[in-house]
């Protein structure tokens, strides 16, 4: 039974029970409607809606989108609740999200336990609130606050929700008793029905100018995304039209969104994120080891960020450096970063200082004797890393997990430096590690199953998106990035200017273009790495000669005010630099490249299809478990537009046959073998199969 109706003295109580998150499936919608009808007919004085299990309703059932809507629709259910002749009270615990929160907005009163959150996260799925949210929330809290809430998708904690006016009461005590007491108070106080549809949007809470400013801001902040702009259109309708017209407009917009490619892509990522946690072929009895204290070696760029990621999740950290100077520098940088978060208003000063207090510095390995996990983030050198792991093997307790944050090095070789390779794993964070959500969990040859289970669970606990990767040069992300970065160099030497290349990719939706990223990271990093390689290891000189030439001119990127671009010393604003074109031209001449005009379509295809083709190789080698895992890596680690679903989803949408033909054409045009379609791609096209078919055949 998904929905139960019972009488508890003068109250009619509707209980929803649809584990795990009480999503509003067709059965739940029908059940609520039935229960509301039943409650109208008896002599109950008020109706309470609550949920069993870990949460209130977390929204519409996402798996139903894209299929025909089965009645009753959620707006129909909400209309029946709102029309109730006796007051209806929603009692929230866990999270009331999306359609779940909209359900509560059709109730006449809302109460919540202190740990609850409410929110309208539809925008993160390429949707807008489609069951009255865009019409009711502005009436409740005003235009500006409603837009903030709906275009960010933010989850609002109970006390703030009450202060904003989204809920009426934060309860003391547990559900259901506390909610039933509140309902009895409502009855005793003579509180009748109170319908948001009858309220007016607070005057001075926003007007047409507010909406215009919002549209402009969103076109930058949510570049390329359709749903946020449609949310503004719906709020505009709420301002200017009667409630029912607003509802109809909202619904039409919502249905269009559910059929859009953007929403399909974002829904794909929602499910991919949850799938990624399910690692295949592990011993089903393997359970997570307990992690209550973490050690980090190296307080540089990565070590500091990783320490913050743990402290932000309430996990104490011991941060170890070579010497006191290095440690002081690292801790000072962490303090500065927390300070900046406070200045920007993202964290209170007291919260920042309690998080910072969870990070203790040390220069003594003995201090790591009791930690449950150590993450090494020292220089990218096999010798240094082996030394560190030998030392960790001496000092760490039995059962502690030893992890490396290496970007490229062989985790098997690092593990072999210890007497316990089964406890060694790669935990590859992305910079800045306190912000970037991707975490590649690298499974080495001997990594124990329970270490993988622990790493995946821990990744979720520190609010990352953990993705399993196998051992190879660069794992999933950096291995693909090499192909992408190579195309940027080749397009440049063949005649495309840096701003044309970056522009083609940012127009596609990438957060930054590859050359602007190079300038940000510093061109000297790759240059130094190449110095250690033989000419043969370095490969085709056309793929690095321009970068080398710029470094040798002292153009190391943003930090020296010039790289592929020139940077304003004050504002860091980037501008085109003709000097760079001259460098490119000279290098082309030196390497016998005849320059030509490249169009944006070619530039885009060469970059994105380079990712796709390498993605197929990674899949067939078993380096990634699923196409969706590769998509998560690119969206959360490399700025691929989420509304395109990641490179593998993009390839599927474009058509694997079309992608294959385009790769063959690139191979013909360039004479380069690396453009030949990956065998797995070719096989799927030849057999007329999709990536989903292939995934199903792997089970
Ligand atoms: N529909 C269908 N399945 C859902 C779902 C939903 N709305 N929300 C979660 N699930 C599934 C997950 O896929 C997962 O399935 P699995 O166990 O098979 O992998 C399971 O429920 C548990 O989910 P999580 O692993 O995410 O559980 P957490 O406890 O970590 O998080 C949560 C719970 C915060 C509720 C999180 O699941 C969440 O954010 N869910 C989505 C909320 C959302 O976006 N709601 C809006 C939907 S759109 C809408 O309502 C339209 C409306 O305006 C008409
Ligand atoms: P970094 O140079 O900023 O920091 C390294 C720190 O390690 C320095 O502070 C150094 O003093 C310390 N260190 C060196 N040897 C040590 C030892 N034996 N014991 C204790 N501390 C020691 O380097 P960064 O950028 O933080 O990189 C660290 C690791 O993370 C590398 O393996 C790198 O490949 C990887 N990585 C780097 C990313 C980046 O964007 N910078 C992204 C992801 C991974």
Short mmCIF file of N, CA and C in Angstrom, two decimals, residues 84-242:
data_model
loop_
_atom_site.label_atom_id
_atom_site.label_comp_id
_atom_site.label_asym_id
_atom_site.label_seq_id
_atom_site.Cartn_x
_atom_site.Cartn_y
_atom_site.Cartn_z
N UNK A 84 -9.42 21.38 -0.53
CA UNK A 84 -10.01 20.72 0.65
C UNK A 84 -10.76 21.74 1.51
N UNK A 85 -11.89 21.29 2.05
CA UNK A 85 -12.68 22.20 2.87
C UNK A 85 -12.17 22.24 4.31
N UNK A 86 -11.30 21.29 4.64
CA UNK A 86 -10.68 21.37 5.97
C UNK A 86 -9.19 21.55 5.82
N UNK A 87 -8.57 22.19 6.80
CA UNK A 87 -7.15 22.49 6.64
C UNK A 87 -6.29 21.24 6.46
N UNK A 88 -5.34 21.34 5.52
CA UNK A 88 -4.41 20.24 5.28
C UNK A 88 -3.02 20.71 5.71
N UNK A 89 -2.35 19.87 6.49
CA UNK A 89 -1.05 20.24 7.05
C UNK A 89 -0.01 19.23 6.59
N UNK A 90 1.08 19.73 5.99
CA UNK A 90 2.16 18.83 5.57
C UNK A 90 3.20 18.77 6.68
N UNK A 91 3.66 17.56 6.98
CA UNK A 91 4.68 17.37 8.03
C UNK A 91 5.94 16.82 7.38
N UNK A 92 6.98 17.65 7.36
CA UNK A 92 8.16 17.34 6.54
C UNK A 92 9.31 16.82 7.41
N UNK A 93 9.92 15.72 6.96
CA UNK A 93 11.22 15.31 7.51
C UNK A 93 12.10 14.94 6.32
N UNK A 94 13.40 14.85 6.54
CA UNK A 94 14.30 14.54 5.42
C UNK A 94 14.29 15.70 4.44
N UNK A 95 13.88 15.41 3.20
CA UNK A 95 13.84 16.47 2.20
C UNK A 95 12.49 16.48 1.49
N UNK A 96 11.91 17.67 1.37
CA UNK A 96 10.71 17.83 0.54
C UNK A 96 11.19 18.57 -0.70
N UNK A 97 11.34 17.83 -1.80
CA UNK A 97 11.97 18.42 -2.97
C UNK A 97 11.05 18.37 -4.19
N UNK A 98 11.23 19.35 -5.08
CA UNK A 98 10.52 19.35 -6.35
C UNK A 98 9.03 19.18 -6.13
N UNK A 99 8.45 18.19 -6.84
CA UNK A 99 7.03 17.92 -6.70
C UNK A 99 6.64 17.64 -5.26
N UNK A 100 7.57 17.14 -4.47
CA UNK A 100 7.30 16.88 -3.05
C UNK A 100 7.05 18.17 -2.30
N UNK A 101 7.87 19.18 -2.60
CA UNK A 101 7.64 20.46 -1.94
C UNK A 101 6.40 21.14 -2.51
N UNK A 102 6.18 20.96 -3.82
CA UNK A 102 4.97 21.55 -4.42
C UNK A 102 3.70 20.95 -3.81
N UNK A 103 3.79 19.66 -3.47
CA UNK A 103 2.66 19.02 -2.78
C UNK A 103 2.37 19.77 -1.48
N UNK A 104 3.44 20.11 -0.75
CA UNK A 104 3.23 20.80 0.53
C UNK A 104 2.71 22.23 0.32
N UNK A 105 3.06 22.81 -0.86
CA UNK A 105 2.58 24.17 -1.12
C UNK A 105 1.09 24.21 -1.43
N UNK A 106 0.54 23.05 -1.79
CA UNK A 106 -0.90 23.02 -2.01
C UNK A 106 -1.62 22.75 -0.68
N UNK A 107 -0.86 22.34 0.34
CA UNK A 107 -1.44 22.21 1.68
C UNK A 107 -1.63 23.62 2.26
N UNK A 108 -2.37 23.69 3.34
CA UNK A 108 -2.66 25.03 3.88
C UNK A 108 -1.65 25.46 4.93
N UNK A 109 -0.96 24.48 5.52
CA UNK A 109 0.09 24.77 6.51
C UNK A 109 1.21 23.76 6.33
N UNK A 110 2.44 24.19 6.66
CA UNK A 110 3.60 23.33 6.54
C UNK A 110 4.42 23.37 7.83
N UNK A 111 4.74 22.20 8.36
CA UNK A 111 5.65 22.14 9.50
C UNK A 111 6.76 21.16 9.17
N UNK A 112 7.89 21.30 9.86
CA UNK A 112 9.04 20.44 9.53
C UNK A 112 9.88 20.21 10.76
N UNK A 113 10.56 19.06 10.80
CA UNK A 113 11.52 18.82 11.89
C UNK A 113 12.76 19.68 11.60
N UNK A 114 13.56 20.00 12.63
CA UNK A 114 14.68 20.93 12.42
C UNK A 114 15.69 20.45 11.38
N UNK A 115 15.83 19.14 11.20
CA UNK A 115 16.86 18.64 10.27
C UNK A 115 16.36 18.59 8.82
N UNK A 116 15.12 19.01 8.59
CA UNK A 116 14.56 18.88 7.23
C UNK A 116 15.08 19.97 6.29
N UNK A 117 14.97 19.68 5.00
CA UNK A 117 15.30 20.65 3.95
C UNK A 117 14.14 20.70 2.97
N UNK A 118 13.92 21.88 2.40
CA UNK A 118 12.94 21.96 1.31
C UNK A 118 13.63 22.59 0.11
N UNK A 119 13.14 22.30 -1.08
CA UNK A 119 13.77 22.90 -2.25
C UNK A 119 13.06 22.54 -3.53
N UNK A 120 13.40 23.30 -4.57
CA UNK A 120 12.86 23.04 -5.91
C UNK A 120 14.05 22.83 -6.85
N UNK A 121 14.62 21.61 -6.84
CA UNK A 121 15.84 21.37 -7.61
C UNK A 121 15.61 20.99 -9.07
N UNK A 122 14.38 21.18 -9.57
CA UNK A 122 14.07 20.77 -10.94
C UNK A 122 15.08 21.30 -11.95
N UNK A 123 15.56 22.53 -11.71
CA UNK A 123 16.46 23.15 -12.68
C UNK A 123 17.71 22.30 -12.89
N UNK A 124 18.12 21.56 -11.87
CA UNK A 124 19.31 20.72 -12.01
C UNK A 124 19.04 19.52 -12.92
N UNK A 125 17.76 19.29 -13.22
CA UNK A 125 17.39 18.21 -14.14
C UNK A 125 16.91 18.79 -15.48
N UNK A 126 17.22 20.08 -15.71
CA UNK A 126 16.79 20.71 -16.96
C UNK A 126 15.29 20.96 -17.00
N UNK A 127 14.66 21.04 -15.82
CA UNK A 127 13.21 21.21 -15.74
C UNK A 127 12.89 22.47 -14.95
N UNK A 128 11.58 22.76 -14.86
CA UNK A 128 11.13 23.81 -13.95
C UNK A 128 10.06 23.18 -13.07
N UNK A 129 9.79 23.79 -11.91
CA UNK A 129 8.74 23.22 -11.07
C UNK A 129 7.45 23.18 -11.88
N UNK A 130 6.87 22.00 -12.02
CA UNK A 130 5.75 21.84 -12.96
C UNK A 130 4.43 21.53 -12.29
N UNK A 131 4.37 21.73 -10.97
CA UNK A 131 3.11 21.44 -10.27
C UNK A 131 2.76 22.60 -9.35
N UNK A 132 2.93 23.81 -9.89
CA UNK A 132 2.49 24.99 -9.16
C UNK A 132 3.59 25.78 -8.47
N UNK A 133 4.80 25.23 -8.43
CA UNK A 133 5.88 25.89 -7.70
C UNK A 133 6.17 27.30 -8.17
N UNK A 134 6.18 27.49 -9.49
CA UNK A 134 6.54 28.82 -10.00
C UNK A 134 5.44 29.84 -9.73
N UNK A 135 4.22 29.37 -9.45
CA UNK A 135 3.11 30.29 -9.18
C UNK A 135 2.91 30.50 -7.68
N UNK A 136 3.16 29.44 -6.92
CA UNK A 136 2.88 29.56 -5.48
C UNK A 136 4.05 30.18 -4.71
N UNK A 137 5.29 29.81 -5.08
CA UNK A 137 6.42 30.31 -4.28
C UNK A 137 6.52 31.85 -4.34
N UNK A 138 6.38 32.49 -5.50
CA UNK A 138 6.44 33.96 -5.49
C UNK A 138 5.33 34.57 -4.62
N UNK A 139 4.17 33.95 -4.58
CA UNK A 139 3.08 34.48 -3.73
C UNK A 139 3.45 34.38 -2.25
N UNK A 140 4.26 33.36 -1.96
CA UNK A 140 4.60 33.11 -0.56
C UNK A 140 5.79 33.96 -0.10
N UNK A 141 6.83 34.04 -0.95
CA UNK A 141 8.06 34.71 -0.47
C UNK A 141 8.54 35.84 -1.38
N UNK A 142 7.78 36.17 -2.41
CA UNK A 142 8.17 37.28 -3.27
C UNK A 142 8.97 36.81 -4.48
N UNK A 143 9.04 37.73 -5.45
CA UNK A 143 9.62 37.40 -6.76
C UNK A 143 11.10 37.04 -6.66
N UNK A 144 11.86 37.92 -6.03
CA UNK A 144 13.32 37.76 -6.03
C UNK A 144 13.72 36.48 -5.29
N UNK A 145 13.18 36.29 -4.09
CA UNK A 145 13.54 35.10 -3.30
C UNK A 145 13.10 33.83 -4.03
N UNK A 146 11.95 33.90 -4.70
CA UNK A 146 11.47 32.72 -5.44
C UNK A 146 12.41 32.39 -6.59
N UNK A 147 12.84 33.44 -7.31
CA UNK A 147 13.77 33.20 -8.43
C UNK A 147 15.08 32.62 -7.92
N UNK A 148 15.57 33.18 -6.81
CA UNK A 148 16.82 32.66 -6.25
C UNK A 148 16.70 31.16 -5.98
N UNK A 149 15.58 30.82 -5.34
CA UNK A 149 15.39 29.43 -4.94
C UNK A 149 15.25 28.50 -6.15
N UNK A 150 14.45 28.93 -7.12
CA UNK A 150 14.13 28.01 -8.22
C UNK A 150 15.24 27.94 -9.28
N UNK A 151 16.00 29.02 -9.45
CA UNK A 151 17.04 28.94 -10.48
C UNK A 151 18.33 28.36 -9.93
N UNK A 152 18.45 28.31 -8.60
CA UNK A 152 19.65 27.67 -8.03
C UNK A 152 19.38 26.20 -7.72
N UNK A 153 18.13 25.89 -7.41
CA UNK A 153 17.81 24.52 -7.00
C UNK A 153 18.27 24.22 -5.59
N UNK A 154 18.65 25.27 -4.87
CA UNK A 154 19.22 25.12 -3.53
C UNK A 154 18.25 24.44 -2.56
N UNK A 155 18.83 23.62 -1.67
CA UNK A 155 18.00 23.00 -0.62
C UNK A 155 18.07 23.91 0.60
N UNK A 156 16.90 24.33 1.08
CA UNK A 156 16.85 25.32 2.15
C UNK A 156 16.58 24.61 3.49
N UNK A 157 17.45 24.81 4.50
CA UNK A 157 17.21 24.15 5.79
C UNK A 157 15.97 24.70 6.49
N UNK A 158 15.38 23.87 7.37
CA UNK A 158 14.07 24.19 7.96
C UNK A 158 14.01 25.57 8.61
N UNK A 159 15.03 25.92 9.40
CA UNK A 159 14.91 27.21 10.11
C UNK A 159 14.91 28.38 9.13
N UNK A 160 15.76 28.27 8.06
CA UNK A 160 15.75 29.37 7.09
C UNK A 160 14.44 29.37 6.29
N UNK A 161 13.94 28.18 6.03
CA UNK A 161 12.66 28.09 5.29
C UNK A 161 11.56 28.79 6.09
N UNK A 162 11.60 28.61 7.42
CA UNK A 162 10.59 29.28 8.25
C UNK A 162 10.80 30.80 8.21
N UNK A 163 12.08 31.24 8.32
CA UNK A 163 12.34 32.69 8.30
C UNK A 163 11.90 33.31 6.98
N UNK A 164 12.09 32.56 5.89
CA UNK A 164 11.68 33.08 4.57
C UNK A 164 10.16 33.08 4.40
N UNK A 165 9.49 32.21 5.15
CA UNK A 165 8.04 32.10 5.00
C UNK A 165 7.62 30.89 4.18
N UNK A 166 8.57 30.01 3.88
CA UNK A 166 8.23 28.83 3.08
C UNK A 166 7.48 27.80 3.91
N UNK A 167 7.82 27.73 5.21
CA UNK A 167 7.09 26.83 6.10
C UNK A 167 6.61 27.64 7.31
N UNK A 168 5.66 27.05 8.04
CA UNK A 168 5.06 27.82 9.14
C UNK A 168 5.70 27.52 10.49
N UNK A 169 6.14 26.29 10.67
CA UNK A 169 6.59 25.91 12.02
C UNK A 169 7.74 24.91 11.94
N UNK A 170 8.80 25.18 12.74
CA UNK A 170 9.82 24.15 12.93
C UNK A 170 9.45 23.43 14.22
N UNK A 171 9.27 22.13 14.12
CA UNK A 171 8.73 21.36 15.25
C UNK A 171 9.81 21.03 16.28
N UNK A 172 9.38 20.91 17.50
CA UNK A 172 10.26 20.30 18.50
C UNK A 172 9.71 18.91 18.72
N UNK A 173 10.59 17.94 18.85
CA UNK A 173 10.10 16.58 19.06
C UNK A 173 10.01 15.83 17.74
N UNK A 174 9.61 14.57 17.85
CA UNK A 174 9.67 13.69 16.69
C UNK A 174 8.33 13.61 15.96
N UNK A 175 8.44 13.21 14.69
CA UNK A 175 7.24 12.88 13.91
C UNK A 175 6.81 11.47 14.28
N UNK A 176 5.57 11.07 14.18
CA UNK A 176 4.46 11.93 13.77
C UNK A 176 3.86 12.76 14.91
N UNK A 177 4.25 12.44 16.18
CA UNK A 177 3.54 13.06 17.32
C UNK A 177 3.58 14.59 17.23
N UNK A 178 4.79 15.14 16.99
CA UNK A 178 4.91 16.60 17.01
C UNK A 178 4.02 17.23 15.94
N UNK A 179 3.91 16.57 14.78
CA UNK A 179 3.08 17.13 13.70
C UNK A 179 1.60 17.03 14.06
N UNK A 180 1.23 15.92 14.70
CA UNK A 180 -0.18 15.77 15.08
C UNK A 180 -0.54 16.83 16.13
N UNK A 181 0.40 17.10 17.05
CA UNK A 181 0.15 18.14 18.05
C UNK A 181 -0.03 19.50 17.37
N UNK A 182 0.82 19.76 16.38
CA UNK A 182 0.72 21.04 15.65
C UNK A 182 -0.65 21.14 14.97
N UNK A 183 -1.07 20.02 14.36
CA UNK A 183 -2.37 20.02 13.67
C UNK A 183 -3.49 20.27 14.68
N UNK A 184 -3.36 19.65 15.87
CA UNK A 184 -4.40 19.86 16.90
C UNK A 184 -4.43 21.33 17.32
N UNK A 185 -3.21 21.94 17.43
CA UNK A 185 -3.15 23.38 17.76
C UNK A 185 -3.88 24.19 16.69
N UNK A 186 -3.65 23.81 15.42
CA UNK A 186 -4.30 24.55 14.32
C UNK A 186 -5.82 24.48 14.48
N UNK A 187 -6.29 23.26 14.77
CA UNK A 187 -7.75 23.07 14.93
C UNK A 187 -8.24 23.90 16.12
N UNK A 188 -7.51 23.76 17.25
CA UNK A 188 -7.93 24.46 18.47
C UNK A 188 -7.93 25.98 18.26
N UNK A 189 -6.96 26.45 17.47
CA UNK A 189 -6.85 27.89 17.22
C UNK A 189 -7.82 28.37 16.16
N UNK A 190 -8.60 27.45 15.63
CA UNK A 190 -9.60 27.84 14.63
C UNK A 190 -9.00 28.22 13.29
N UNK A 191 -7.78 27.73 13.02
CA UNK A 191 -7.17 28.07 11.73
C UNK A 191 -7.89 27.31 10.62
N UNK A 192 -8.39 28.04 9.68
CA UNK A 192 -9.13 27.40 8.58
C UNK A 192 -8.21 27.15 7.40
N UNK A 193 -8.84 26.88 6.26
CA UNK A 193 -8.02 26.67 5.07
C UNK A 193 -7.36 28.00 4.68
N UNK A 194 -6.14 27.90 4.14
CA UNK A 194 -5.41 29.10 3.73
C UNK A 194 -4.72 28.74 2.42
N UNK A 195 -5.30 29.21 1.33
CA UNK A 195 -4.81 28.75 0.02
C UNK A 195 -3.84 29.78 -0.56
N UNK A 196 -2.66 29.27 -0.96
CA UNK A 196 -1.67 30.20 -1.52
C UNK A 196 -2.20 30.80 -2.82
N UNK A 197 -3.02 30.06 -3.56
CA UNK A 197 -3.55 30.57 -4.82
C UNK A 197 -4.32 31.88 -4.62
N UNK A 198 -4.86 32.08 -3.43
CA UNK A 198 -5.62 33.31 -3.17
C UNK A 198 -4.74 34.47 -2.70
N UNK A 199 -3.46 34.20 -2.48
CA UNK A 199 -2.59 35.28 -1.97
C UNK A 199 -2.09 36.14 -3.12
N UNK A 200 -1.68 37.36 -2.77
CA UNK A 200 -1.08 38.26 -3.76
C UNK A 200 0.44 38.19 -3.63
N UNK A 201 1.13 38.32 -4.74
CA UNK A 201 2.61 38.40 -4.67
C UNK A 201 2.96 39.68 -3.91
N UNK A 202 3.82 39.61 -2.88
CA UNK A 202 4.12 40.82 -2.11
C UNK A 202 4.58 41.96 -3.04
N UNK A 203 3.97 43.11 -2.86
CA UNK A 203 4.39 44.26 -3.69
C UNK A 203 5.82 44.61 -3.30
N UNK A 204 6.54 45.19 -4.21
CA UNK A 204 7.94 45.57 -4.00
C UNK A 204 8.88 44.37 -3.91
N UNK A 205 8.38 43.16 -4.19
CA UNK A 205 9.30 42.01 -4.11
C UNK A 205 9.95 41.76 -5.47
N UNK A 206 9.58 42.57 -6.46
CA UNK A 206 10.19 42.41 -7.78
C UNK A 206 9.20 42.79 -8.86
N UNK A 207 9.73 43.28 -9.98
CA UNK A 207 8.87 43.69 -11.09
C UNK A 207 9.55 43.29 -12.40
N UNK A 208 9.07 43.86 -13.51
CA UNK A 208 9.64 43.50 -14.82
C UNK A 208 11.14 43.74 -14.87
N UNK A 209 11.57 44.83 -14.21
CA UNK A 209 13.02 45.14 -14.23
C UNK A 209 13.81 44.05 -13.51
N UNK A 210 13.23 43.56 -12.41
CA UNK A 210 13.89 42.47 -11.68
C UNK A 210 14.05 41.27 -12.61
N UNK A 211 12.98 40.99 -13.36
CA UNK A 211 13.01 39.82 -14.24
C UNK A 211 14.05 40.00 -15.34
N UNK A 212 14.12 41.21 -15.91
CA UNK A 212 15.11 41.45 -16.97
C UNK A 212 16.52 41.26 -16.45
N UNK A 213 16.75 41.84 -15.25
CA UNK A 213 18.10 41.73 -14.67
C UNK A 213 18.43 40.25 -14.44
N UNK A 214 17.42 39.50 -14.01
CA UNK A 214 17.63 38.09 -13.74
C UNK A 214 17.95 37.32 -15.02
N UNK A 215 17.21 37.66 -16.09
CA UNK A 215 17.45 36.97 -17.37
C UNK A 215 18.89 37.20 -17.82
N UNK A 216 19.33 38.45 -17.68
CA UNK A 216 20.70 38.79 -18.12
C UNK A 216 21.73 38.01 -17.30
N UNK A 217 21.51 38.03 -16.00
CA UNK A 217 22.44 37.35 -15.10
C UNK A 217 22.49 35.84 -15.41
N UNK A 218 21.30 35.27 -15.66
CA UNK A 218 21.25 33.82 -15.93
C UNK A 218 21.91 33.47 -17.25
N UNK A 219 21.84 34.40 -18.20
CA UNK A 219 22.45 34.07 -19.50
C UNK A 219 23.97 33.93 -19.34
N UNK A 220 24.51 34.50 -18.27
CA UNK A 220 25.95 34.30 -18.01
C UNK A 220 26.14 33.11 -17.07
N UNK A 221 25.43 33.16 -15.94
CA UNK A 221 25.62 32.15 -14.89
C UNK A 221 25.20 30.76 -15.35
N UNK A 222 24.15 30.69 -16.14
CA UNK A 222 23.64 29.38 -16.60
C UNK A 222 23.67 29.38 -18.13
N UNK A 223 24.85 29.76 -18.64
CA UNK A 223 25.01 29.92 -20.08
C UNK A 223 24.53 28.67 -20.84
N UNK A 224 23.71 28.91 -21.85
CA UNK A 224 23.29 27.79 -22.71
C UNK A 224 22.11 26.99 -22.18
N UNK A 225 21.68 27.25 -20.94
CA UNK A 225 20.62 26.41 -20.37
C UNK A 225 19.24 27.02 -20.57
N UNK A 226 18.29 26.17 -20.95
CA UNK A 226 16.95 26.67 -21.27
C UNK A 226 16.06 26.82 -20.03
N UNK A 227 16.14 25.84 -19.12
CA UNK A 227 15.17 25.81 -18.01
C UNK A 227 15.21 27.08 -17.14
N UNK A 228 16.40 27.60 -16.78
CA UNK A 228 16.38 28.77 -15.89
C UNK A 228 15.62 29.96 -16.51
N UNK A 229 15.78 30.15 -17.82
CA UNK A 229 15.08 31.27 -18.48
C UNK A 229 13.57 31.03 -18.46
N UNK A 230 13.19 29.79 -18.64
CA UNK A 230 11.75 29.48 -18.62
C UNK A 230 11.16 29.70 -17.23
N UNK A 231 11.98 29.48 -16.20
CA UNK A 231 11.49 29.73 -14.83
C UNK A 231 11.14 31.21 -14.69
N UNK A 232 12.00 32.07 -15.26
CA UNK A 232 11.71 33.51 -15.19
C UNK A 232 10.42 33.82 -15.94
N UNK A 233 10.24 33.17 -17.10
CA UNK A 233 9.00 33.40 -17.86
C UNK A 233 7.78 33.03 -17.01
N UNK A 234 7.89 31.93 -16.29
CA UNK A 234 6.75 31.48 -15.46
C UNK A 234 6.48 32.49 -14.34
N UNK A 235 7.55 32.99 -13.73
CA UNK A 235 7.35 33.96 -12.64
C UNK A 235 6.74 35.25 -13.21
N UNK A 236 7.14 35.59 -14.43
CA UNK A 236 6.54 36.77 -15.07
C UNK A 236 5.02 36.56 -15.23
N UNK A 237 4.66 35.36 -15.61
CA UNK A 237 3.23 35.05 -15.75
C UNK A 237 2.53 35.14 -14.39
N UNK A 238 3.23 34.67 -13.36
CA UNK A 238 2.63 34.76 -12.01
C UNK A 238 2.37 36.22 -11.65
N UNK A 239 3.28 37.10 -12.08
CA UNK A 239 3.13 38.54 -11.76
C UNK A 239 1.96 39.17 -12.50
N UNK A 240 1.77 38.70 -13.75
CA UNK A 240 0.85 39.43 -14.64
C UNK A 240 -0.49 38.77 -14.91
N UNK A 241 -0.61 37.50 -14.59
CA UNK A 241 -1.84 36.78 -14.99
C UNK A 241 -2.51 36.15 -13.78
N UNK A 242 -3.81 35.84 -13.92
CA UNK A 242 -4.48 35.13 -12.83
C UNK A 242 -3.84 33.77 -12.57
#
